[in-house]
Amino acid sequence: MLAALSALVCVGCATTPTATPQKSGGGIEWPGRRDVSDITNLGAVDGGAALAASAAIREVVQRVGPQSELFSKCPSPAAALDARVFKWRDVYYVTVDERFDRCGEARSRFPDWFESYAVSPAGVVLARRGSEPEQARAAPTSAQVRR
């Protein structure tokens, strides 16, 4: 109930007094009061953590290739990825995991695959660590897709 009330208050501040969604700037449809039940609150994230997550996801997408067949059923490559952000000694540590279930497929296509990145508060990737032994740390390729 609190989440719905928070969304209503937030949406009410962002829209005009009418209850219908409004188009503004670039044809984007903003939620109105009638859309409160459809809004998902993803929680608050500090700015540095958001930059770190974005940098890590971009790095994974670049390594795999944004046009890879791995992402062919997804609205965007990022839709198939999750990021968990941790902070230690002024460095963000981001673990990126696959979530192909959001694209109509099995949740995981590569058992035990993940990528971890150390990222500066400014969003600069400092280092990468994969889930596999040193010689096999490359991101999965489309040839490795399980069928």
PDB file of C-alpha atoms in Angstrom:
ATOM      1  CA  MET A   1       0.000   0.000   0.000  1.00  0.00           C
ATOM      2  CA  LEU A   2       2.834   2.368   0.883  1.00  0.00           C
ATOM      3  CA  ALA A   3       4.504   1.715  -2.486  1.00  0.00           C
ATOM      4  CA  ALA A   4       1.263   2.470  -4.338  1.00  0.00           C
ATOM      5  CA  LEU A   5       0.759   5.641  -2.298  1.00  0.00           C
ATOM      6  CA  SER A   6       4.352   6.715  -2.975  1.00  0.00           C
ATOM      7  CA  ALA A   7       3.876   6.098  -6.688  1.00  0.00           C
ATOM      8  CA  LEU A   8       0.621   8.060  -6.675  1.00  0.00           C
ATOM      9  CA  VAL A   9       2.263  11.006  -4.956  1.00  0.00           C
ATOM     10  CA  CYS A  10       5.260  10.829  -7.287  1.00  0.00           C
ATOM     11  CA  VAL A  11       3.139  10.471 -10.423  1.00  0.00           C
ATOM     12  CA  GLY A  12       0.835  13.248  -9.281  1.00  0.00           C
ATOM     13  CA  CYS A  13       3.807  15.597  -9.061  1.00  0.00           C
ATOM     14  CA  ALA A  14       5.034  14.698 -12.520  1.00  0.00           C
ATOM     15  CA  THR A  15       1.792  14.990 -14.461  1.00  0.00           C
ATOM     16  CA  THR A  16      -0.772  17.627 -15.229  1.00  0.00           C
ATOM     17  CA  PRO A  17      -4.059  17.689 -13.285  1.00  0.00           C
ATOM     18  CA  THR A  18      -5.735  15.459 -15.879  1.00  0.00           C
ATOM     19  CA  ALA A  19      -5.847  11.727 -15.189  1.00  0.00           C
ATOM     20  CA  THR A  20      -4.737  10.622 -18.655  1.00  0.00           C
ATOM     21  CA  PRO A  21      -1.147  10.028 -19.751  1.00  0.00           C
ATOM     22  CA  GLN A  22       0.389  13.033 -21.441  1.00  0.00           C
ATOM     23  CA  LYS A  23       2.794  13.130 -24.374  1.00  0.00           C
ATOM     24  CA  SER A  24       5.779  15.372 -23.869  1.00  0.00           C
ATOM     25  CA  GLY A  25       9.170  15.705 -25.490  1.00  0.00           C
ATOM     26  CA  GLY A  26       9.981  13.127 -28.139  1.00  0.00           C
ATOM     27  CA  GLY A  27       6.644  11.338 -28.006  1.00  0.00           C
ATOM     28  CA  ILE A  28       7.320   9.707 -24.630  1.00  0.00           C
ATOM     29  CA  GLU A  29       4.175   8.739 -22.758  1.00  0.00           C
ATOM     30  CA  TRP A  30       4.370   9.603 -19.051  1.00  0.00           C
ATOM     31  CA  PRO A  31       2.261   7.678 -16.536  1.00  0.00           C
ATOM     32  CA  GLY A  32      -0.827   9.321 -15.129  1.00  0.00           C
ATOM     33  CA  ARG A  33      -2.797   8.657 -11.969  1.00  0.00           C
ATOM     34  CA  ARG A  34      -4.697   5.816 -13.614  1.00  0.00           C
ATOM     35  CA  ASP A  35      -1.401   4.011 -14.234  1.00  0.00           C
ATOM     36  CA  VAL A  36      -0.367   3.721 -10.568  1.00  0.00           C
ATOM     37  CA  SER A  37      -1.049  -0.019 -10.384  1.00  0.00           C
ATOM     38  CA  ASP A  38       1.193  -0.614 -13.413  1.00  0.00           C
ATOM     39  CA  ILE A  39       4.202   1.303 -12.081  1.00  0.00           C
ATOM     40  CA  THR A  40       7.104  -0.734 -10.704  1.00  0.00           C
ATOM     41  CA  ASN A  41       9.305   0.953  -8.121  1.00  0.00           C
ATOM     42  CA  LEU A  42      12.840  -0.291  -8.733  1.00  0.00           C
ATOM     43  CA  GLY A  43      14.142   1.365  -5.587  1.00  0.00           C
ATOM     44  CA  ALA A  44      16.579   4.169  -5.014  1.00  0.00           C
ATOM     45  CA  VAL A  45      20.193   3.809  -6.107  1.00  0.00           C
ATOM     46  CA  ASP A  46      22.896   6.359  -5.422  1.00  0.00           C
ATOM     47  CA  GLY A  47      24.272   8.067  -8.516  1.00  0.00           C
ATOM     48  CA  GLY A  48      27.688   6.412  -8.382  1.00  0.00           C
ATOM     49  CA  ALA A  49      26.103   2.962  -8.170  1.00  0.00           C
ATOM     50  CA  ALA A  50      23.868   3.762 -11.140  1.00  0.00           C
ATOM     51  CA  LEU A  51      26.889   4.889 -13.184  1.00  0.00           C
ATOM     52  CA  ALA A  52      28.817   1.768 -12.167  1.00  0.00           C
ATOM     53  CA  ALA A  53      25.959  -0.557 -13.153  1.00  0.00           C
ATOM     54  CA  SER A  54      25.547   1.222 -16.477  1.00  0.00           C
ATOM     55  CA  ALA A  55      29.276   1.028 -17.241  1.00  0.00           C
ATOM     56  CA  ALA A  56      29.423  -2.689 -16.413  1.00  0.00           C
ATOM     57  CA  ILE A  57      26.352  -3.543 -18.500  1.00  0.00           C
ATOM     58  CA  ARG A  58      27.714  -1.546 -21.442  1.00  0.00           C
ATOM     59  CA  GLU A  59      31.019  -3.410 -21.113  1.00  0.00           C
ATOM     60  CA  VAL A  60      29.287  -6.820 -21.230  1.00  0.00           C
ATOM     61  CA  VAL A  61      27.141  -5.801 -24.213  1.00  0.00           C
ATOM     62  CA  GLN A  62      30.233  -4.511 -26.033  1.00  0.00           C
ATOM     63  CA  ARG A  63      32.178  -7.731 -25.291  1.00  0.00           C
ATOM     64  CA  VAL A  64      29.344  -9.990 -26.480  1.00  0.00           C
ATOM     65  CA  GLY A  65      28.317  -7.687 -29.320  1.00  0.00           C
ATOM     66  CA  PRO A  66      25.072  -5.695 -29.255  1.00  0.00           C
ATOM     67  CA  GLN A  67      23.884  -7.369 -32.464  1.00  0.00           C
ATOM     68  CA  SER A  68      24.654 -10.870 -31.164  1.00  0.00           C
ATOM     69  CA  GLU A  69      21.998 -13.523 -31.691  1.00  0.00           C
ATOM     70  CA  LEU A  70      22.062 -13.953 -27.910  1.00  0.00           C
ATOM     71  CA  PHE A  71      19.999 -10.780 -27.643  1.00  0.00           C
ATOM     72  CA  SER A  72      17.836 -11.322 -30.735  1.00  0.00           C
ATOM     73  CA  LYS A  73      14.616 -11.942 -28.765  1.00  0.00           C
ATOM     74  CA  CYS A  74      15.190  -9.038 -26.369  1.00  0.00           C
ATOM     75  CA  PRO A  75      13.925  -5.470 -26.818  1.00  0.00           C
ATOM     76  CA  SER A  76      17.496  -4.395 -25.950  1.00  0.00           C
ATOM     77  CA  PRO A  77      20.631  -6.261 -24.823  1.00  0.00           C
ATOM     78  CA  ALA A  78      20.322  -4.742 -21.342  1.00  0.00           C
ATOM     79  CA  ALA A  79      16.923  -6.418 -20.906  1.00  0.00           C
ATOM     80  CA  ALA A  80      18.728  -9.775 -20.668  1.00  0.00           C
ATOM     81  CA  LEU A  81      21.120  -8.637 -17.936  1.00  0.00           C
ATOM     82  CA  ASP A  82      20.969  -7.959 -14.189  1.00  0.00           C
ATOM     83  CA  ALA A  83      23.468  -5.911 -12.221  1.00  0.00           C
ATOM     84  CA  ARG A  84      24.257  -6.161  -8.517  1.00  0.00           C
ATOM     85  CA  VAL A  85      26.307  -3.292  -7.144  1.00  0.00           C
ATOM     86  CA  PHE A  86      28.514  -3.360  -4.044  1.00  0.00           C
ATOM     87  CA  LYS A  87      30.790  -0.635  -2.714  1.00  0.00           C
ATOM     88  CA  TRP A  88      34.094  -1.133  -0.926  1.00  0.00           C
ATOM     89  CA  ARG A  89      36.856   1.415  -0.337  1.00  0.00           C
ATOM     90  CA  ASP A  90      35.380   3.973  -2.735  1.00  0.00           C
ATOM     91  CA  VAL A  91      35.190   1.484  -5.613  1.00  0.00           C
ATOM     92  CA  TYR A  92      31.969  -0.040  -6.923  1.00  0.00           C
ATOM     93  CA  TYR A  93      31.965  -3.754  -7.666  1.00  0.00           C
ATOM     94  CA  VAL A  94      29.304  -4.776 -10.164  1.00  0.00           C
ATOM     95  CA  THR A  95      28.310  -8.343 -10.907  1.00  0.00           C
ATOM     96  CA  VAL A  96      26.411  -8.771 -14.175  1.00  0.00           C
ATOM     97  CA  ASP A  97      24.286 -11.886 -14.578  1.00  0.00           C
ATOM     98  CA  GLU A  98      22.097 -13.130 -17.410  1.00  0.00           C
ATOM     99  CA  ARG A  99      18.284 -12.897 -17.320  1.00  0.00           C
ATOM    100  CA  PHE A 100      17.064 -14.247 -20.646  1.00  0.00           C
ATOM    101  CA  ASP A 101      13.702 -15.102 -19.053  1.00  0.00           C
ATOM    102  CA  ARG A 102      12.797 -11.455 -19.667  1.00  0.00           C
ATOM    103  CA  CYS A 103      13.112 -12.181 -23.381  1.00  0.00           C
ATOM    104  CA  GLY A 104      10.898 -15.264 -23.464  1.00  0.00           C
ATOM    105  CA  GLU A 105      13.693 -17.815 -23.055  1.00  0.00           C
ATOM    106  CA  ALA A 106      15.225 -19.842 -20.230  1.00  0.00           C
ATOM    107  CA  ARG A 107      16.525 -17.608 -17.433  1.00  0.00           C
ATOM    108  CA  SER A 108      20.090 -18.803 -17.808  1.00  0.00           C
ATOM    109  CA  ARG A 109      21.683 -19.877 -21.077  1.00  0.00           C
ATOM    110  CA  PHE A 110      25.199 -20.320 -19.666  1.00  0.00           C
ATOM    111  CA  PRO A 111      25.302 -22.124 -16.296  1.00  0.00           C
ATOM    112  CA  ASP A 112      27.395 -20.304 -13.698  1.00  0.00           C
ATOM    113  CA  TRP A 113      28.253 -17.440 -16.072  1.00  0.00           C
ATOM    114  CA  PHE A 114      28.689 -13.946 -14.703  1.00  0.00           C
ATOM    115  CA  GLU A 115      31.038 -11.014 -15.116  1.00  0.00           C
ATOM    116  CA  SER A 116      32.298  -8.783 -12.317  1.00  0.00           C
ATOM    117  CA  TYR A 117      33.704  -5.306 -12.791  1.00  0.00           C
ATOM    118  CA  ALA A 118      35.480  -2.829 -10.539  1.00  0.00           C
ATOM    119  CA  VAL A 119      34.191   0.624 -11.468  1.00  0.00           C
ATOM    120  CA  SER A 120      35.199   4.086 -10.275  1.00  0.00           C
ATOM    121  CA  PRO A 121      32.590   6.462  -8.793  1.00  0.00           C
ATOM    122  CA  ALA A 122      32.817   8.362 -12.103  1.00  0.00           C
ATOM    123  CA  GLY A 123      31.677   5.272 -14.041  1.00  0.00           C
ATOM    124  CA  VAL A 124      35.074   4.209 -15.426  1.00  0.00           C
ATOM    125  CA  VAL A 125      35.654   0.447 -15.616  1.00  0.00           C
ATOM    126  CA  LEU A 126      38.902  -0.261 -13.762  1.00  0.00           C
ATOM    127  CA  ALA A 127      39.085  -4.056 -13.985  1.00  0.00           C
ATOM    128  CA  ARG A 128      37.117  -7.143 -14.995  1.00  0.00           C
ATOM    129  CA  ARG A 129      36.852 -10.597 -13.489  1.00  0.00           C
ATOM    130  CA  GLY A 130      34.970 -13.439 -15.166  1.00  0.00           C
ATOM    131  CA  SER A 131      33.392 -16.519 -13.668  1.00  0.00           C
ATOM    132  CA  GLU A 132      35.672 -18.967 -15.440  1.00  0.00           C
ATOM    133  CA  PRO A 133      39.394 -19.837 -15.131  1.00  0.00           C
ATOM    134  CA  GLU A 134      41.912 -17.288 -16.411  1.00  0.00           C
ATOM    135  CA  GLN A 135      42.246 -18.835 -19.874  1.00  0.00           C
ATOM    136  CA  ALA A 136      38.475 -18.878 -20.472  1.00  0.00           C
ATOM    137  CA  ARG A 137      37.389 -15.486 -19.173  1.00  0.00           C
ATOM    138  CA  ALA A 138      35.824 -14.244 -22.391  1.00  0.00           C
ATOM    139  CA  ALA A 139      32.138 -13.414 -22.405  1.00  0.00           C
ATOM    140  CA  PRO A 140      30.017 -16.130 -24.000  1.00  0.00           C
ATOM    141  CA  THR A 141      29.703 -16.014 -27.749  1.00  0.00           C
ATOM    142  CA  SER A 142      26.676 -16.868 -29.827  1.00  0.00           C
ATOM    143  CA  ALA A 143      28.352 -20.173 -30.801  1.00  0.00           C
ATOM    144  CA  GLN A 144      28.180 -21.240 -27.150  1.00  0.00           C
ATOM    145  CA  VAL A 145      24.397 -20.865 -26.908  1.00  0.00           C
ATOM    146  CA  ARG A 146      22.727 -23.964 -25.467  1.00  0.00           C
ATOM    147  CA  ARG A 147      19.916 -25.215 -27.604  1.00  0.00           C
TER     148      ARG A 147
END
